[in-house]
Short mmCIF file of N, CA and C in Angstrom, two decimals:
data_model
loop_
_atom_site.label_atom_id
_atom_site.label_comp_id
_atom_site.label_asym_id
_atom_site.label_seq_id
_atom_site.Cartn_x
_atom_site.Cartn_y
_atom_site.Cartn_z
N MET A 36 0.80 -1.18 -0.01
CA MET A 36 0.01 -0.03 0.01
C MET A 36 0.82 1.26 0.01
N ALA A 37 1.98 1.24 0.71
CA ALA A 37 2.81 2.43 0.84
C ALA A 37 3.26 2.96 -0.53
N SER A 38 3.48 2.05 -1.51
CA SER A 38 3.93 2.49 -2.81
C SER A 38 2.85 3.28 -3.54
N LEU A 39 1.57 3.16 -3.14
CA LEU A 39 0.50 3.90 -3.77
C LEU A 39 0.30 5.27 -3.11
N ALA A 40 0.97 5.52 -1.99
CA ALA A 40 0.83 6.80 -1.25
C ALA A 40 1.41 7.94 -2.10
N ILE A 41 0.73 9.06 -2.02
CA ILE A 41 1.22 10.26 -2.74
C ILE A 41 2.42 10.77 -1.98
N ARG A 42 3.55 10.93 -2.73
CA ARG A 42 4.78 11.41 -2.13
C ARG A 42 4.91 12.90 -2.35
N ASP A 43 5.58 13.54 -1.42
CA ASP A 43 5.68 15.00 -1.40
C ASP A 43 7.13 15.37 -1.01
N ARG A 44 7.59 16.49 -1.45
CA ARG A 44 8.90 17.03 -1.09
C ARG A 44 8.76 18.51 -0.78
N ARG A 45 9.28 18.94 0.36
CA ARG A 45 9.19 20.33 0.74
C ARG A 45 10.54 20.85 1.24
N ARG A 46 10.79 22.13 0.95
CA ARG A 46 11.92 22.85 1.51
C ARG A 46 11.31 23.77 2.58
N ILE A 47 11.87 23.69 3.77
CA ILE A 47 11.34 24.47 4.91
C ILE A 47 12.48 25.31 5.48
N ILE A 48 12.22 26.61 5.57
CA ILE A 48 13.18 27.52 6.18
C ILE A 48 12.55 27.97 7.53
N ILE A 49 13.32 27.73 8.59
CA ILE A 49 12.80 27.98 9.95
C ILE A 49 13.60 29.15 10.53
N SER A 50 12.89 30.14 11.02
CA SER A 50 13.51 31.33 11.67
C SER A 50 13.18 31.36 13.12
N GLY A 51 14.09 31.93 13.91
CA GLY A 51 13.88 32.07 15.35
C GLY A 51 15.12 31.60 16.10
N GLN A 52 14.92 31.20 17.34
CA GLN A 52 16.01 30.66 18.14
C GLN A 52 16.11 29.14 17.83
N VAL A 53 16.80 28.84 16.75
CA VAL A 53 16.85 27.45 16.30
C VAL A 53 18.30 26.88 16.21
N GLN A 54 19.25 27.64 16.69
CA GLN A 54 20.59 27.17 16.77
C GLN A 54 21.04 27.13 18.25
N GLY A 55 21.85 26.12 18.56
CA GLY A 55 22.30 25.96 19.94
C GLY A 55 21.27 25.32 20.84
N VAL A 56 20.22 24.73 20.26
CA VAL A 56 19.17 24.07 21.07
C VAL A 56 18.88 22.66 20.58
N ALA A 57 19.84 22.04 19.88
CA ALA A 57 19.72 20.72 19.35
C ALA A 57 18.58 20.55 18.34
N PHE A 58 18.26 21.61 17.61
CA PHE A 58 17.18 21.62 16.65
C PHE A 58 17.38 20.62 15.55
N ARG A 59 18.61 20.56 14.99
CA ARG A 59 18.87 19.59 13.91
C ARG A 59 18.71 18.18 14.39
N LEU A 60 19.25 17.85 15.55
CA LEU A 60 19.11 16.51 16.12
C LEU A 60 17.64 16.18 16.33
N TRP A 61 16.89 17.12 16.86
CA TRP A 61 15.45 16.89 17.12
C TRP A 61 14.72 16.65 15.81
N LEU A 62 14.99 17.47 14.78
CA LEU A 62 14.34 17.28 13.45
C LEU A 62 14.71 15.93 12.88
N THR A 63 15.95 15.52 13.05
CA THR A 63 16.37 14.18 12.54
C THR A 63 15.56 13.09 13.24
N SER A 64 15.36 13.20 14.52
CA SER A 64 14.59 12.22 15.24
C SER A 64 13.11 12.20 14.76
N VAL A 65 12.55 13.39 14.55
CA VAL A 65 11.19 13.46 14.03
C VAL A 65 11.09 12.82 12.64
N ALA A 66 12.03 13.16 11.77
CA ALA A 66 12.07 12.60 10.41
C ALA A 66 12.18 11.08 10.44
N HIS A 67 13.05 10.56 11.30
CA HIS A 67 13.21 9.11 11.38
C HIS A 67 11.92 8.47 11.89
N SER A 68 11.28 9.05 12.87
CA SER A 68 10.07 8.45 13.43
C SER A 68 8.96 8.44 12.39
N LEU A 69 8.96 9.43 11.47
CA LEU A 69 7.93 9.45 10.42
C LEU A 69 8.39 8.76 9.13
N GLU A 70 9.60 8.17 9.15
CA GLU A 70 10.17 7.50 8.01
C GLU A 70 10.27 8.40 6.77
N LEU A 71 10.75 9.64 7.04
CA LEU A 71 10.93 10.61 5.96
C LEU A 71 12.39 10.69 5.53
N SER A 72 12.67 11.14 4.33
CA SER A 72 14.02 11.34 3.85
C SER A 72 14.31 12.82 3.71
N GLY A 73 15.58 13.18 3.63
CA GLY A 73 15.95 14.56 3.44
C GLY A 73 17.21 14.92 4.16
N GLU A 74 17.30 16.24 4.45
CA GLU A 74 18.48 16.75 5.16
C GLU A 74 18.13 18.04 5.88
N VAL A 75 18.94 18.37 6.85
CA VAL A 75 18.79 19.61 7.59
C VAL A 75 20.15 20.25 7.77
N GLN A 76 20.16 21.58 7.73
CA GLN A 76 21.40 22.32 7.97
C GLN A 76 21.08 23.70 8.54
N HIS A 77 22.07 24.24 9.29
CA HIS A 77 21.95 25.61 9.79
C HIS A 77 22.58 26.54 8.75
N TRP A 78 22.00 27.73 8.69
CA TRP A 78 22.57 28.76 7.83
C TRP A 78 23.35 29.74 8.72
N GLU A 79 24.30 30.43 8.16
CA GLU A 79 25.11 31.39 8.90
C GLU A 79 24.26 32.53 9.48
N ASP A 80 23.12 32.83 8.87
CA ASP A 80 22.28 33.92 9.36
C ASP A 80 21.39 33.52 10.53
N GLY A 81 21.53 32.26 11.03
CA GLY A 81 20.77 31.81 12.19
C GLY A 81 19.55 30.99 11.87
N ARG A 82 19.19 30.91 10.62
CA ARG A 82 18.00 30.08 10.23
C ARG A 82 18.41 28.65 10.02
N CYS A 83 17.42 27.80 9.92
CA CYS A 83 17.59 26.39 9.70
C CYS A 83 16.85 25.98 8.43
N GLU A 84 17.51 25.21 7.55
CA GLU A 84 16.89 24.79 6.30
C GLU A 84 16.70 23.29 6.36
N VAL A 85 15.50 22.84 6.00
CA VAL A 85 15.19 21.41 5.94
C VAL A 85 14.61 21.07 4.57
N VAL A 86 15.08 20.02 3.99
CA VAL A 86 14.45 19.45 2.78
C VAL A 86 13.96 18.07 3.21
N VAL A 87 12.69 17.84 3.04
CA VAL A 87 12.08 16.60 3.54
C VAL A 87 11.14 16.02 2.49
N GLN A 88 11.15 14.70 2.39
CA GLN A 88 10.23 14.08 1.46
C GLN A 88 9.75 12.76 2.00
N GLY A 89 8.57 12.38 1.54
CA GLY A 89 7.92 11.13 1.93
C GLY A 89 6.45 11.18 1.67
N GLU A 90 5.72 10.30 2.31
CA GLU A 90 4.29 10.26 2.13
C GLU A 90 3.66 11.60 2.53
N ARG A 91 2.76 12.13 1.76
CA ARG A 91 2.22 13.49 1.92
C ARG A 91 1.72 13.77 3.34
N SER A 92 0.94 12.88 3.91
CA SER A 92 0.38 13.15 5.25
C SER A 92 1.48 13.21 6.29
N LEU A 93 2.54 12.43 6.11
CA LEU A 93 3.66 12.44 7.05
C LEU A 93 4.50 13.71 6.92
N VAL A 94 4.66 14.19 5.69
CA VAL A 94 5.36 15.46 5.48
C VAL A 94 4.62 16.58 6.17
N LYS A 95 3.26 16.54 6.08
CA LYS A 95 2.43 17.57 6.79
C LYS A 95 2.64 17.49 8.27
N GLN A 96 2.71 16.29 8.84
CA GLN A 96 2.98 16.14 10.27
C GLN A 96 4.36 16.74 10.64
N PHE A 97 5.31 16.49 9.76
CA PHE A 97 6.67 17.04 10.01
C PHE A 97 6.63 18.58 10.04
N ILE A 98 5.89 19.18 9.09
CA ILE A 98 5.80 20.62 9.07
C ILE A 98 5.17 21.19 10.34
N VAL A 99 4.18 20.50 10.85
CA VAL A 99 3.54 20.91 12.15
C VAL A 99 4.55 20.83 13.26
N ALA A 100 5.38 19.80 13.25
CA ALA A 100 6.45 19.68 14.27
C ALA A 100 7.47 20.78 14.16
N CYS A 101 7.79 21.20 12.91
CA CYS A 101 8.73 22.31 12.69
C CYS A 101 8.25 23.57 13.30
N LYS A 102 6.95 23.79 13.24
CA LYS A 102 6.32 25.02 13.81
C LYS A 102 6.47 25.03 15.34
N ARG A 103 6.46 23.83 15.93
CA ARG A 103 6.52 23.71 17.35
C ARG A 103 7.96 23.77 17.86
N GLY A 104 8.82 22.94 17.29
CA GLY A 104 10.22 22.88 17.67
C GLY A 104 10.41 22.16 19.00
N PRO A 105 11.66 21.87 19.32
CA PRO A 105 11.95 21.22 20.61
C PRO A 105 11.93 22.22 21.76
N SER A 106 11.93 21.72 22.99
CA SER A 106 11.97 22.61 24.13
C SER A 106 13.30 23.37 24.03
N GLY A 107 13.27 24.62 24.40
CA GLY A 107 14.46 25.47 24.29
C GLY A 107 14.54 26.28 23.00
N ALA A 108 13.79 25.86 21.99
CA ALA A 108 13.76 26.57 20.72
C ALA A 108 12.56 27.52 20.71
N THR A 109 12.70 28.59 19.94
CA THR A 109 11.58 29.51 19.71
C THR A 109 11.48 29.70 18.20
N VAL A 110 10.44 29.14 17.63
CA VAL A 110 10.21 29.23 16.18
C VAL A 110 9.41 30.49 15.93
N GLN A 111 10.00 31.47 15.20
CA GLN A 111 9.28 32.68 14.88
C GLN A 111 8.47 32.54 13.60
N SER A 112 9.02 31.88 12.61
CA SER A 112 8.30 31.70 11.34
C SER A 112 8.93 30.54 10.56
N ILE A 113 8.09 29.99 9.65
CA ILE A 113 8.62 29.02 8.71
C ILE A 113 8.10 29.37 7.33
N GLU A 114 8.92 29.10 6.35
CA GLU A 114 8.57 29.23 4.95
C GLU A 114 8.63 27.86 4.33
N VAL A 115 7.56 27.47 3.65
CA VAL A 115 7.50 26.11 3.05
C VAL A 115 7.31 26.25 1.56
N THR A 116 8.16 25.64 0.77
CA THR A 116 8.01 25.62 -0.67
C THR A 116 7.99 24.18 -1.17
N GLU A 117 7.23 23.92 -2.23
CA GLU A 117 7.12 22.62 -2.81
C GLU A 117 8.30 22.38 -3.79
N GLU A 118 8.80 21.19 -3.82
CA GLU A 118 9.85 20.81 -4.75
C GLU A 118 9.49 19.50 -5.40
N LYS A 119 10.17 19.18 -6.47
CA LYS A 119 9.98 17.90 -7.18
C LYS A 119 10.55 16.78 -6.36
N VAL A 120 9.82 15.70 -6.23
CA VAL A 120 10.31 14.53 -5.46
C VAL A 120 11.55 13.99 -6.12
N ASP A 121 12.57 13.67 -5.32
CA ASP A 121 13.84 13.12 -5.81
C ASP A 121 13.88 11.64 -5.44
N PRO A 122 13.74 10.73 -6.41
CA PRO A 122 13.76 9.31 -6.13
C PRO A 122 15.08 8.81 -5.50
N ALA A 123 16.14 9.58 -5.69
CA ALA A 123 17.46 9.18 -5.11
C ALA A 123 17.65 9.59 -3.69
N CYS A 124 16.69 10.35 -3.14
CA CYS A 124 16.82 10.85 -1.75
C CYS A 124 16.44 9.72 -0.80
N ILE A 125 17.45 9.20 -0.10
CA ILE A 125 17.20 8.10 0.83
C ILE A 125 17.84 8.47 2.19
N GLY A 126 17.11 8.24 3.25
CA GLY A 126 17.61 8.54 4.58
C GLY A 126 17.50 10.04 4.90
N PHE A 127 17.76 10.38 6.13
CA PHE A 127 17.70 11.75 6.58
C PHE A 127 19.06 12.10 7.21
N HIS A 128 19.64 13.21 6.79
CA HIS A 128 21.02 13.54 7.13
C HIS A 128 21.15 14.97 7.67
N VAL A 129 22.11 15.16 8.54
CA VAL A 129 22.47 16.50 9.01
C VAL A 129 23.63 16.96 8.17
N GLN A 130 23.48 18.12 7.51
CA GLN A 130 24.59 18.73 6.75
C GLN A 130 25.32 19.69 7.69
N ARG A 131 26.62 19.65 7.64
CA ARG A 131 27.40 20.54 8.49
C ARG A 131 28.07 21.64 7.70
#
């Protein structure tokens, strides 16, 4: 059944207090629990960028989690843009 699920890919830019609070580690844990693929990285300007893909309803759950963030983080805003699904994207990784 999973192969029939509609797949989705989103780029998410998260602004706020998202560095120095284990945000990338937390997002990785959320992505793994939802069985999503992609990557996360911090930008020099203090924002966090996530590219995530997987079953559409699970990607939506991930976006909701991004708005909440882990304890210690303060999410001020997120920007979400749709991207073309990449069949080669496997696993979820932290970019340094």
